[in-house]
Structure formats: C-alpha cells, structure tokens
PDB file of C-alpha atoms in Angstrom:
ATOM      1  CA  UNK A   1       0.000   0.000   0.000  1.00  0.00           C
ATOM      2  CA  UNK A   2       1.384   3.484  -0.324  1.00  0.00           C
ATOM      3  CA  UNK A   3       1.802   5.617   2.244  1.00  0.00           C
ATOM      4  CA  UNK A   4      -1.252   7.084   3.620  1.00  0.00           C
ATOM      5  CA  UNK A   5      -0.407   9.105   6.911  1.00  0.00           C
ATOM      6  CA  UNK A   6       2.156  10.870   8.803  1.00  0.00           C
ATOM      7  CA  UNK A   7       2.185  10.957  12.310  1.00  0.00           C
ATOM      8  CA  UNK A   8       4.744  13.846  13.556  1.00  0.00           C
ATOM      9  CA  UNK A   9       5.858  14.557  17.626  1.00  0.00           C
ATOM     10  CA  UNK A  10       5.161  18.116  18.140  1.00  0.00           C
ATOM     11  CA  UNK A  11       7.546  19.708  20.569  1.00  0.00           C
ATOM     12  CA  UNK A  12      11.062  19.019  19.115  1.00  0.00           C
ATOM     13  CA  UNK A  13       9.305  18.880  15.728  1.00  0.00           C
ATOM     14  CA  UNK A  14       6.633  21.616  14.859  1.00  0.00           C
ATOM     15  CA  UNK A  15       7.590  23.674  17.896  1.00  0.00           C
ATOM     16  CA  UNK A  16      10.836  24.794  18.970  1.00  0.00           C
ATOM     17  CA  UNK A  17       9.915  25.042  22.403  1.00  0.00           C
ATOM     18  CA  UNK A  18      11.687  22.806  24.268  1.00  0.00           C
ATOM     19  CA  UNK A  19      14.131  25.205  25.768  1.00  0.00           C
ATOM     20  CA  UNK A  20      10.910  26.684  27.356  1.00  0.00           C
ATOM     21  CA  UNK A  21      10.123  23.675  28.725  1.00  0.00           C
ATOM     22  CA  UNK A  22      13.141  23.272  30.138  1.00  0.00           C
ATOM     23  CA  UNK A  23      13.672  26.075  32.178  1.00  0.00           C
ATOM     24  CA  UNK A  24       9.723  25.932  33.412  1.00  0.00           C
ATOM     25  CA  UNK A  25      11.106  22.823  34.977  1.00  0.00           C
ATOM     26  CA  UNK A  26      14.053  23.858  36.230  1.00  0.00           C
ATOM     27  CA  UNK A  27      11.539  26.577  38.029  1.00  0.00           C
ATOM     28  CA  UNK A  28       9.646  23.788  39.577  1.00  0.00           C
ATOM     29  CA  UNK A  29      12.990  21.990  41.047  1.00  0.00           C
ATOM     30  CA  UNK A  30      13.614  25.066  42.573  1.00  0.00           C
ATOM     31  CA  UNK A  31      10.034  25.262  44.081  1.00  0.00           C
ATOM     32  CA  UNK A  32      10.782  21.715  45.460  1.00  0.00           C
ATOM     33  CA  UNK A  33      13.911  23.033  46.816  1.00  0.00           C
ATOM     34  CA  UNK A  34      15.921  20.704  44.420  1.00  0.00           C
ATOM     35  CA  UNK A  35      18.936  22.025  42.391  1.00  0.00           C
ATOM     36  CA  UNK A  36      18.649  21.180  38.901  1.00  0.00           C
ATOM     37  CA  UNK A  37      21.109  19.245  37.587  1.00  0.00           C
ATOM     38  CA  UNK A  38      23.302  19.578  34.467  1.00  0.00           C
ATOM     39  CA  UNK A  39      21.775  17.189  31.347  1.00  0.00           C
ATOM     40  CA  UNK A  40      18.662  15.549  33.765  1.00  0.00           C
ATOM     41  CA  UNK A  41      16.374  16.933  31.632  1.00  0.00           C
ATOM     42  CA  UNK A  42      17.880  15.429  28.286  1.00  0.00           C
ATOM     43  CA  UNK A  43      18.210  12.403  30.327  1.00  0.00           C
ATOM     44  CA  UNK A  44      14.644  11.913  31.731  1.00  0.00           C
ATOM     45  CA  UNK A  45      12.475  14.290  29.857  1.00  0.00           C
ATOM     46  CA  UNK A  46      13.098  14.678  26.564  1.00  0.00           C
ATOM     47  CA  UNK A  47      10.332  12.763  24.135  1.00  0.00           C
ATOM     48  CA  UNK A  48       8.203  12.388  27.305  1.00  0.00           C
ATOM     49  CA  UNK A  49       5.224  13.992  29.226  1.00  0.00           C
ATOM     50  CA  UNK A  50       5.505  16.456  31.547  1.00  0.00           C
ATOM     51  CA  UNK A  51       3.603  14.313  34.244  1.00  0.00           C
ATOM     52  CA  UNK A  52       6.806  11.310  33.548  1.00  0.00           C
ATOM     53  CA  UNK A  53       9.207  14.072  33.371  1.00  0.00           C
ATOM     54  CA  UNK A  54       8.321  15.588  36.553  1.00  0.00           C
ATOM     55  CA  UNK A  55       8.136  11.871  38.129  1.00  0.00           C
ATOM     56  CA  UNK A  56      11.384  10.715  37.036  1.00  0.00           C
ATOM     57  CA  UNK A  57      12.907  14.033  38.280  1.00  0.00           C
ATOM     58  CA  UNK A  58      11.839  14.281  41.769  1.00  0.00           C
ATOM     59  CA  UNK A  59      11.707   9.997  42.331  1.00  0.00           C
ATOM     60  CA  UNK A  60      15.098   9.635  41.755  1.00  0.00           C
ATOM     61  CA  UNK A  61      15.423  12.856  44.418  1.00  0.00           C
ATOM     62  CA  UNK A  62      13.968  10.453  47.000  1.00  0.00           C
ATOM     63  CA  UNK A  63      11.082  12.713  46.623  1.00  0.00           C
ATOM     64  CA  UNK A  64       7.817  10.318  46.937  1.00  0.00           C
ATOM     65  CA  UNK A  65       4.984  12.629  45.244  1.00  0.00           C
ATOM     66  CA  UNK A  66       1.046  11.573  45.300  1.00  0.00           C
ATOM     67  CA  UNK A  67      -0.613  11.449  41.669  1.00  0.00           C
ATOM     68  CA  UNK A  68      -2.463  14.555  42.807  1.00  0.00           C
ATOM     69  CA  UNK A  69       0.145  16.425  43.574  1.00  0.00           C
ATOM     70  CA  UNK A  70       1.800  15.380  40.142  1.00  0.00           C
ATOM     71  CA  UNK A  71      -1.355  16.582  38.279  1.00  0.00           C
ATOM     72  CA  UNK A  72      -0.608  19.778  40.575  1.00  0.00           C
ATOM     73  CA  UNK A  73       2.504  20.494  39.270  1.00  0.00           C
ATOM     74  CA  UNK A  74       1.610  19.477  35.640  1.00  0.00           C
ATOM     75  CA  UNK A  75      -1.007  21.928  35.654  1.00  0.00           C
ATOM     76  CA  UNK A  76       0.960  24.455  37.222  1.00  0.00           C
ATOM     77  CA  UNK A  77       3.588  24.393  34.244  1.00  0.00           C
ATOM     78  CA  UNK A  78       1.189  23.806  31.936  1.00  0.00           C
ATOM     79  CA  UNK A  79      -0.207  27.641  33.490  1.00  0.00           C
ATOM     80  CA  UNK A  80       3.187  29.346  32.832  1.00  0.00           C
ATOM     81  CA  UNK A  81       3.581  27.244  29.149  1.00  0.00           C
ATOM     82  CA  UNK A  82       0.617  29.143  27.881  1.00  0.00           C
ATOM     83  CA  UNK A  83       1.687  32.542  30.069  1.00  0.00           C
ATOM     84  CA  UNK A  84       4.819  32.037  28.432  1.00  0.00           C
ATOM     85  CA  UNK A  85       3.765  31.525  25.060  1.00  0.00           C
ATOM     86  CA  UNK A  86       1.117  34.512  24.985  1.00  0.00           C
ATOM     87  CA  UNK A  87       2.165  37.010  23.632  1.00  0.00           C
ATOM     88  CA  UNK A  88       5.412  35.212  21.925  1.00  0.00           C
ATOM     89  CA  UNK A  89       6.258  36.911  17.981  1.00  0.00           C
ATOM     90  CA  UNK A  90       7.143  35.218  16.189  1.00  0.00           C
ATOM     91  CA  UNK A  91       5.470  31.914  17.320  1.00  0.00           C
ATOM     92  CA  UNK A  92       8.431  29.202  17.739  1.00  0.00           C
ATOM     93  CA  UNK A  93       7.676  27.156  15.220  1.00  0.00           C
ATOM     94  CA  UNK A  94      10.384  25.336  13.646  1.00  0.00           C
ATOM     95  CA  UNK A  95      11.437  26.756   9.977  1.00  0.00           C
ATOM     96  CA  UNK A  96       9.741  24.570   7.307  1.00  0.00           C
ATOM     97  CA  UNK A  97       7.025  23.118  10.005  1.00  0.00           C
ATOM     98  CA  UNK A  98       3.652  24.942   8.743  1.00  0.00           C
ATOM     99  CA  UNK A  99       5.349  24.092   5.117  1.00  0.00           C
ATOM    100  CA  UNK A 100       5.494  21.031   6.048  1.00  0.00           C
ATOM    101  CA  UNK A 101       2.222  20.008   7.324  1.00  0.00           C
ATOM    102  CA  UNK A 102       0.245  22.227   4.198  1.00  0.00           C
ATOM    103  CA  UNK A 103       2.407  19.945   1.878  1.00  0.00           C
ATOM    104  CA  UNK A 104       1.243  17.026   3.311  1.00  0.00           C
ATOM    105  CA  UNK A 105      -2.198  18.043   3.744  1.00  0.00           C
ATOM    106  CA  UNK A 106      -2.212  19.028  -0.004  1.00  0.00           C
ATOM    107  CA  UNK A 107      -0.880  15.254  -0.730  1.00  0.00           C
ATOM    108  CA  UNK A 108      -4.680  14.304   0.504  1.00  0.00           C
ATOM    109  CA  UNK A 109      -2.361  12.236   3.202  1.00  0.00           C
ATOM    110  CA  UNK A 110      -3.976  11.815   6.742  1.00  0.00           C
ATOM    111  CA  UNK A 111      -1.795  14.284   9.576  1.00  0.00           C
ATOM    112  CA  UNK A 112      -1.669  13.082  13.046  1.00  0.00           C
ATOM    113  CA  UNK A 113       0.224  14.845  16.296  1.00  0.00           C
ATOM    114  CA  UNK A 114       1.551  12.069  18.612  1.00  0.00           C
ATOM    115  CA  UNK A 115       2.962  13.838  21.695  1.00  0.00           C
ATOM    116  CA  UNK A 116       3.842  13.888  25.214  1.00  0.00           C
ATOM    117  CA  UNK A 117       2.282  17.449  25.182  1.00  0.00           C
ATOM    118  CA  UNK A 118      -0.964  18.255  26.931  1.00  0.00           C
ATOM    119  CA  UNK A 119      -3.805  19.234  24.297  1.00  0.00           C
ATOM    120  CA  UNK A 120      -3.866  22.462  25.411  1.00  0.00           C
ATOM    121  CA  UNK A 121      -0.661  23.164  24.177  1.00  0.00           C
ATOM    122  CA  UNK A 122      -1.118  21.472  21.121  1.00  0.00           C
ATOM    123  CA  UNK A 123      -4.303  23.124  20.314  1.00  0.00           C
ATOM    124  CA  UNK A 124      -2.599  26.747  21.029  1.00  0.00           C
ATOM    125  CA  UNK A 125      -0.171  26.174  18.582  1.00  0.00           C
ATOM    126  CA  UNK A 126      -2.420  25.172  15.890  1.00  0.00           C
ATOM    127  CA  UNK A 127      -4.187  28.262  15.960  1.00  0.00           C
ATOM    128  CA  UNK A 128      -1.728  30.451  15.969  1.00  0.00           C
ATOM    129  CA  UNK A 129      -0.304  28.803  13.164  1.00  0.00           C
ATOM    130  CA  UNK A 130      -3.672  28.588  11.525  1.00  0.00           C
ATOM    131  CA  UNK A 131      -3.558  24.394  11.196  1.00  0.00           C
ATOM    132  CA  UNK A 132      -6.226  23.261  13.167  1.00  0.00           C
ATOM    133  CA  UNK A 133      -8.150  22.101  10.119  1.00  0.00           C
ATOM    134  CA  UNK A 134      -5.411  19.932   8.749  1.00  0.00           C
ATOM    135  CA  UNK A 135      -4.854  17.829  11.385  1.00  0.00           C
ATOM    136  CA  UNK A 136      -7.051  14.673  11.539  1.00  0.00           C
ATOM    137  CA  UNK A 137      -5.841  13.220  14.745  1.00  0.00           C
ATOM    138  CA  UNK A 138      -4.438  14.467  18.116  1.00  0.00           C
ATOM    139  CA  UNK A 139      -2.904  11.931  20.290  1.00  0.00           C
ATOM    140  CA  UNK A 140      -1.785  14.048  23.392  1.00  0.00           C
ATOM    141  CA  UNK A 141      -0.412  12.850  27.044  1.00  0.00           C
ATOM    142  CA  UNK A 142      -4.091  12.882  28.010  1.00  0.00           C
ATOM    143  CA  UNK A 143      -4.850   9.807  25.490  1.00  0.00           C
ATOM    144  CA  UNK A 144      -2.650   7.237  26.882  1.00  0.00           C
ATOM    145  CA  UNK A 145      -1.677   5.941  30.521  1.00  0.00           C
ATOM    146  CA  UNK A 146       1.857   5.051  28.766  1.00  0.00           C
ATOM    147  CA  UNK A 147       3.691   7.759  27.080  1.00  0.00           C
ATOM    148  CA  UNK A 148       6.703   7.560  24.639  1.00  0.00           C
ATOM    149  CA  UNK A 149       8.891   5.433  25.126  1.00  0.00           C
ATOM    150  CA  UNK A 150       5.855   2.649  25.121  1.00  0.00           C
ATOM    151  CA  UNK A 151       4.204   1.880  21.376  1.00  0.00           C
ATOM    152  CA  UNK A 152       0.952   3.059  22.845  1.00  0.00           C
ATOM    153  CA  UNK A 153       0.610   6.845  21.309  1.00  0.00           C
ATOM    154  CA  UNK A 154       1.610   5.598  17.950  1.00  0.00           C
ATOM    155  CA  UNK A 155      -1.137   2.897  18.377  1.00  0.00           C
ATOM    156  CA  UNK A 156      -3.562   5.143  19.438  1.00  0.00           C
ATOM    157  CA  UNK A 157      -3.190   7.236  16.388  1.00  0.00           C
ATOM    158  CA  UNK A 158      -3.476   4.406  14.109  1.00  0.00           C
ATOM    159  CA  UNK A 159      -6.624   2.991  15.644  1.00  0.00           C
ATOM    160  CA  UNK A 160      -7.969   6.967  15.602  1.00  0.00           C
ATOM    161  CA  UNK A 161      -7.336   7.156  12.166  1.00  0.00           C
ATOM    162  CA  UNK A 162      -8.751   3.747  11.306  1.00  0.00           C
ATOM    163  CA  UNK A 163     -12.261   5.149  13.109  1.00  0.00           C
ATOM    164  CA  UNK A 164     -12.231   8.260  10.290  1.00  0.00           C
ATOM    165  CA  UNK A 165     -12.511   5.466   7.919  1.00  0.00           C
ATOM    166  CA  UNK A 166      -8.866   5.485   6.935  1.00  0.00           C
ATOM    167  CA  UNK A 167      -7.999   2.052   5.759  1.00  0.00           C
ATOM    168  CA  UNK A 168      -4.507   1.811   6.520  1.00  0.00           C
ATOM    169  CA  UNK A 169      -2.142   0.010   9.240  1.00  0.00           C
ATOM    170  CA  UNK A 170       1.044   1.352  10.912  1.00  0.00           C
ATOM    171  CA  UNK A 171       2.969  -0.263   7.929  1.00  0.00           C
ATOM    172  CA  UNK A 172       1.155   2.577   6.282  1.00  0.00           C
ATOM    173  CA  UNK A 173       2.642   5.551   8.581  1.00  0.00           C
ATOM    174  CA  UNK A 174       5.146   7.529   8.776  1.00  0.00           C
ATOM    175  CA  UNK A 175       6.709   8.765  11.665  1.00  0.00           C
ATOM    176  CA  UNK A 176       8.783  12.037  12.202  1.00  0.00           C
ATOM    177  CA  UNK A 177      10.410  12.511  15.480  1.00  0.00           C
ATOM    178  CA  UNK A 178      13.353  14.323  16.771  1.00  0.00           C
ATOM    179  CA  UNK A 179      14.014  12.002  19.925  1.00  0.00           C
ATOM    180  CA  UNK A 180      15.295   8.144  21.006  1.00  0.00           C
ATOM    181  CA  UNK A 181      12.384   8.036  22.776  1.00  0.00           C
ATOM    182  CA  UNK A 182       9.550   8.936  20.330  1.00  0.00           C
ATOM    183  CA  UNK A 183      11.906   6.886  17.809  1.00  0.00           C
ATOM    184  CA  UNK A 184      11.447   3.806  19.555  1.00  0.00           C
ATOM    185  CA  UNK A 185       7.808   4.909  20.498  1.00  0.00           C
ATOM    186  CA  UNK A 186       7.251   4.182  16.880  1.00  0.00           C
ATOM    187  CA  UNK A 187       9.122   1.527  15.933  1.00  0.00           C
ATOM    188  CA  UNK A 188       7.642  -0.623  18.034  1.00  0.00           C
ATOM    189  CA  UNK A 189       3.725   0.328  16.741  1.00  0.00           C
ATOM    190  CA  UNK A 190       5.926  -0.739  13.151  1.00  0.00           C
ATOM    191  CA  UNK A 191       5.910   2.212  11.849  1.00  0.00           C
ATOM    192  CA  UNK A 192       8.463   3.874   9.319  1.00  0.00           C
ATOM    193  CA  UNK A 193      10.627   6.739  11.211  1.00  0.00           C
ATOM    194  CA  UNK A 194      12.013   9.989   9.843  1.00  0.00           C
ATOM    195  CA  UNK A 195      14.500  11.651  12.169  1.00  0.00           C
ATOM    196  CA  UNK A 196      15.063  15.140  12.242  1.00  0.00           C
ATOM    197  CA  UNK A 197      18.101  16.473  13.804  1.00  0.00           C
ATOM    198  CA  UNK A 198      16.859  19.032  15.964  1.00  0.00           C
ATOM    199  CA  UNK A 199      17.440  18.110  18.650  1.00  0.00           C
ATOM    200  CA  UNK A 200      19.796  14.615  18.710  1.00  0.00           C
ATOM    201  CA  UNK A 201      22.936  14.877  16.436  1.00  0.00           C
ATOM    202  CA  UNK A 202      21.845  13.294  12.788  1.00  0.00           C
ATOM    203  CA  UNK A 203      24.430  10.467  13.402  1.00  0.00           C
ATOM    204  CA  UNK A 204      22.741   9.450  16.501  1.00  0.00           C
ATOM    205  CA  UNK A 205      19.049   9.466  14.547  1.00  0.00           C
ATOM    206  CA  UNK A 206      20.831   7.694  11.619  1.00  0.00           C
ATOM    207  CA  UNK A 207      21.522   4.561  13.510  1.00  0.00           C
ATOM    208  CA  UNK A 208      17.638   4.263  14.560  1.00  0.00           C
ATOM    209  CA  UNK A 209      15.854   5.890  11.805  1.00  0.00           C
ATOM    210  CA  UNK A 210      14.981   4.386   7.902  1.00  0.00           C
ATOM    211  CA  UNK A 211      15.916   8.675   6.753  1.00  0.00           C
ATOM    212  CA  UNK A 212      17.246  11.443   8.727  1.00  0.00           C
ATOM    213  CA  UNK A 213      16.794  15.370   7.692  1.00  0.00           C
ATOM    214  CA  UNK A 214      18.945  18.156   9.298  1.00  0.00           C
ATOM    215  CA  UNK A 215      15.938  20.422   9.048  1.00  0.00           C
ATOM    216  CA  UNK A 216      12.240  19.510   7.637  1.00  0.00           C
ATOM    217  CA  UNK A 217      12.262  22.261   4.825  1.00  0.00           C
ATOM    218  CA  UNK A 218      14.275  19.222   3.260  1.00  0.00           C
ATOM    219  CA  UNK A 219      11.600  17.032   3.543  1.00  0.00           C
ATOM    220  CA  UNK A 220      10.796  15.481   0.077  1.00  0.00           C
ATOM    221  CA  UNK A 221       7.865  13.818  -0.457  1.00  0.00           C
ATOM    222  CA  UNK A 222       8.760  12.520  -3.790  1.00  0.00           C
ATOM    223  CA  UNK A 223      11.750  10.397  -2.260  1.00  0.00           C
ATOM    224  CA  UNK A 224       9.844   8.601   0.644  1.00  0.00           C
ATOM    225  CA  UNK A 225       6.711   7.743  -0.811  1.00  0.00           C
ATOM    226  CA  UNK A 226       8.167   5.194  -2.842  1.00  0.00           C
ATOM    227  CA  UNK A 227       9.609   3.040  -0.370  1.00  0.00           C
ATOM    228  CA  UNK A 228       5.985   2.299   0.538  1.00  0.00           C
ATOM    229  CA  UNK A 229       5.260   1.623  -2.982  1.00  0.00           C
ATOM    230  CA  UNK A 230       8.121  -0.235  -3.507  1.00  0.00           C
ATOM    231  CA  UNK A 231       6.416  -2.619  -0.575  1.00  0.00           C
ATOM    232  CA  UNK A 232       3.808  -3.453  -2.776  1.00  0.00           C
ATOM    233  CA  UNK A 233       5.595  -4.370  -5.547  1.00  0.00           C
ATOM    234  CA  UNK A 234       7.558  -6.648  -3.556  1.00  0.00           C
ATOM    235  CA  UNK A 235       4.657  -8.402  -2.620  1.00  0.00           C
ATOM    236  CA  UNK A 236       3.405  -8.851  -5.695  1.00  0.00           C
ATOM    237  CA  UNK A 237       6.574  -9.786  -7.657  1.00  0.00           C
TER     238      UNK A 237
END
C-alpha cells in the first residue's frame, strides 16, 4: 500500500519550544527546593510527558509525590507554558514546520500529532499557526496511561485514524520525530521513522531511523513515498 499518513511529535518537531520547557522545569525543582542538575532533563524528559518528566525528576530525588500532587505540578507548568507563550512573535515554530504540514495536507495524506504534550498546548499552537483544520488526529499525554517510550501513542493514532474510515495500518505511517524516545515509540507500533536532527545529532538518529533530515524544509515527499510503494511491488513480484 502506499503511504497514507504521517504521524509527527510536536515539541522538538513543529515547535521549537523545548528550551521553554526546560527552564519551566528547572523553576519547579527550585520550588521543590531541588537544584537542577546539568543534562537531567535530556536524560529523563526529553520525548516524554511532563507528568513522567516531573516523576522521574523528583523519584530519583527520594522525593515520593502523590498522583495529585503530580497533576498539581503538571497543571501548574502547563499555566506558565501558555503565560509564556502569549504574547510570543514570532510563534516558535520550527522553519519549514507549517510548510510542512500544508504539503502534506495538499498530498490528501492523513496528519496526526503524537505527543507527550498536553492538548492544550497542542491546540494553542495550531491556531496560531492557523492548522487546526489539517490535522485529523491528536494523540496528546491525556490519550494514553503510557507515554513515549511505550508503542501506545503511535497505536492510538493508528486505531484513531482507522475510526475516520482510513484504511490503513502502521505499515502505512510515517513517523517524524526528533528524539530516542519517540523513535522507539514508533518503531515498536511498526511504523516507518524519519529523524530530524533538531534536537539529537543526525548520526545518533541515523543509527535508529529508515531517513534522517537536518531540518524539515528538506523534507521530500517525492523520495519517501516510494519506499511504501516499492512494498507493494515486492509483494506482488
């Protein structure tokens, strides 16, 4: 079959944002009386919700936290996200990312988000950047118990996409994400990965990844979508 969707992370990918997100929870540590630490967040956040992030963080602290006082905090960043983002001009999208997603959308191909980003975040970006009617399917940290690393968001997507009446399977996907985590997130729902180095170094994505793009204004439709025709002919031969 050719290829019918792409599924594409959002923060790391459409939004460049994660320095933001950063230093919102390097605020919280110091709420918490914690001192952040050099490369923790890399290590334990990047690719994954805020509600894991902020788990991982303060656990291996010693700190034993209550769900409801993780859904505390969560909300409480997710508060100074939006503060943050206001009245931001430009809006940080990535260059190439609203180029992106209208090129695909003009393809007639089926756009999904799969993130560890609350929906409300998602949702503010996609009106700012004037997308929210090109994006068939939203799978945010609010749709799954297990976030990225697990295959779960991916497979969530897939089964969303199935109920719009989209007759395709993850062999059907694409995948574009900018972190190990979301990489292997998708690989094991078996679906086809494009790395972008944003935010990993390209060799690092190349090792894990069937392409890798410096930046996504090199995207090229015209050289991907034939590896899923290819699969067909294959089958066939």
């Amino acid at each position: 079959m050719p290829l019918k969707a792409v599924l594409l992370d959002f923060n790391g990918v459409i939004l460049d944002d994660e320095a933001i997100h950063a230093a919102l929870i390097d605020e919280i540590l110091l709420q918490e009386n914690l001192r952040p630490q050099r490369g923790e967040y890399d290590l334990f956040c990047l690719g994954r919700s805020d509600r894991a992030c902020l788990d991982n963080l303060l656990s291996r602290r010693g700190r034993a936290v209550t769900p409801a006082y993780l859904d505390k905090l969560v909300a409480q960043k997710a508060a100074a996200y939006r503060a943050r983002l206001a009245n931001m001009e430009p809006f940080p999208f990535f260059a190439g990312a609203i180029a992106l997603l209208a090129k695909l959308h003009a393809a007639q191909l089926k756009i999904a988000i799969v993130t560890g980003a609350l929906r409300s975040d998602v949702d503010l970006a996609l009106e700012r950047g004037n997308l929210t009617g090109i994006v068939d399917c939203i799978i945010s940290a609010e749709s799954v118990e297990r976030g990225k690393p697990y295959p779960d968001p991916y497979l969530r997507a897939i089964a969303a996409l199935q109920a719009l009446g989209g007759d395709l399977t993850a062999a059907d996907c694409l995948a574009i994400e900018d972190t190990l985590v979301g990489v292997q997130s998708a690989r094991e729902a078996g679906v086809k990965v494009l790395g972008v180095a944003h935010t990993y170094p390209f060799h690092m994505l190349q090792r894990r990844c069937q392409w890798v793009l410096d930046r996504l204004d090199q995207f090229d439709l015209a050289e991907i979508a034939p590896v899923f025709d290819r699969r067909v002919a294959r089958a066939t031969a």
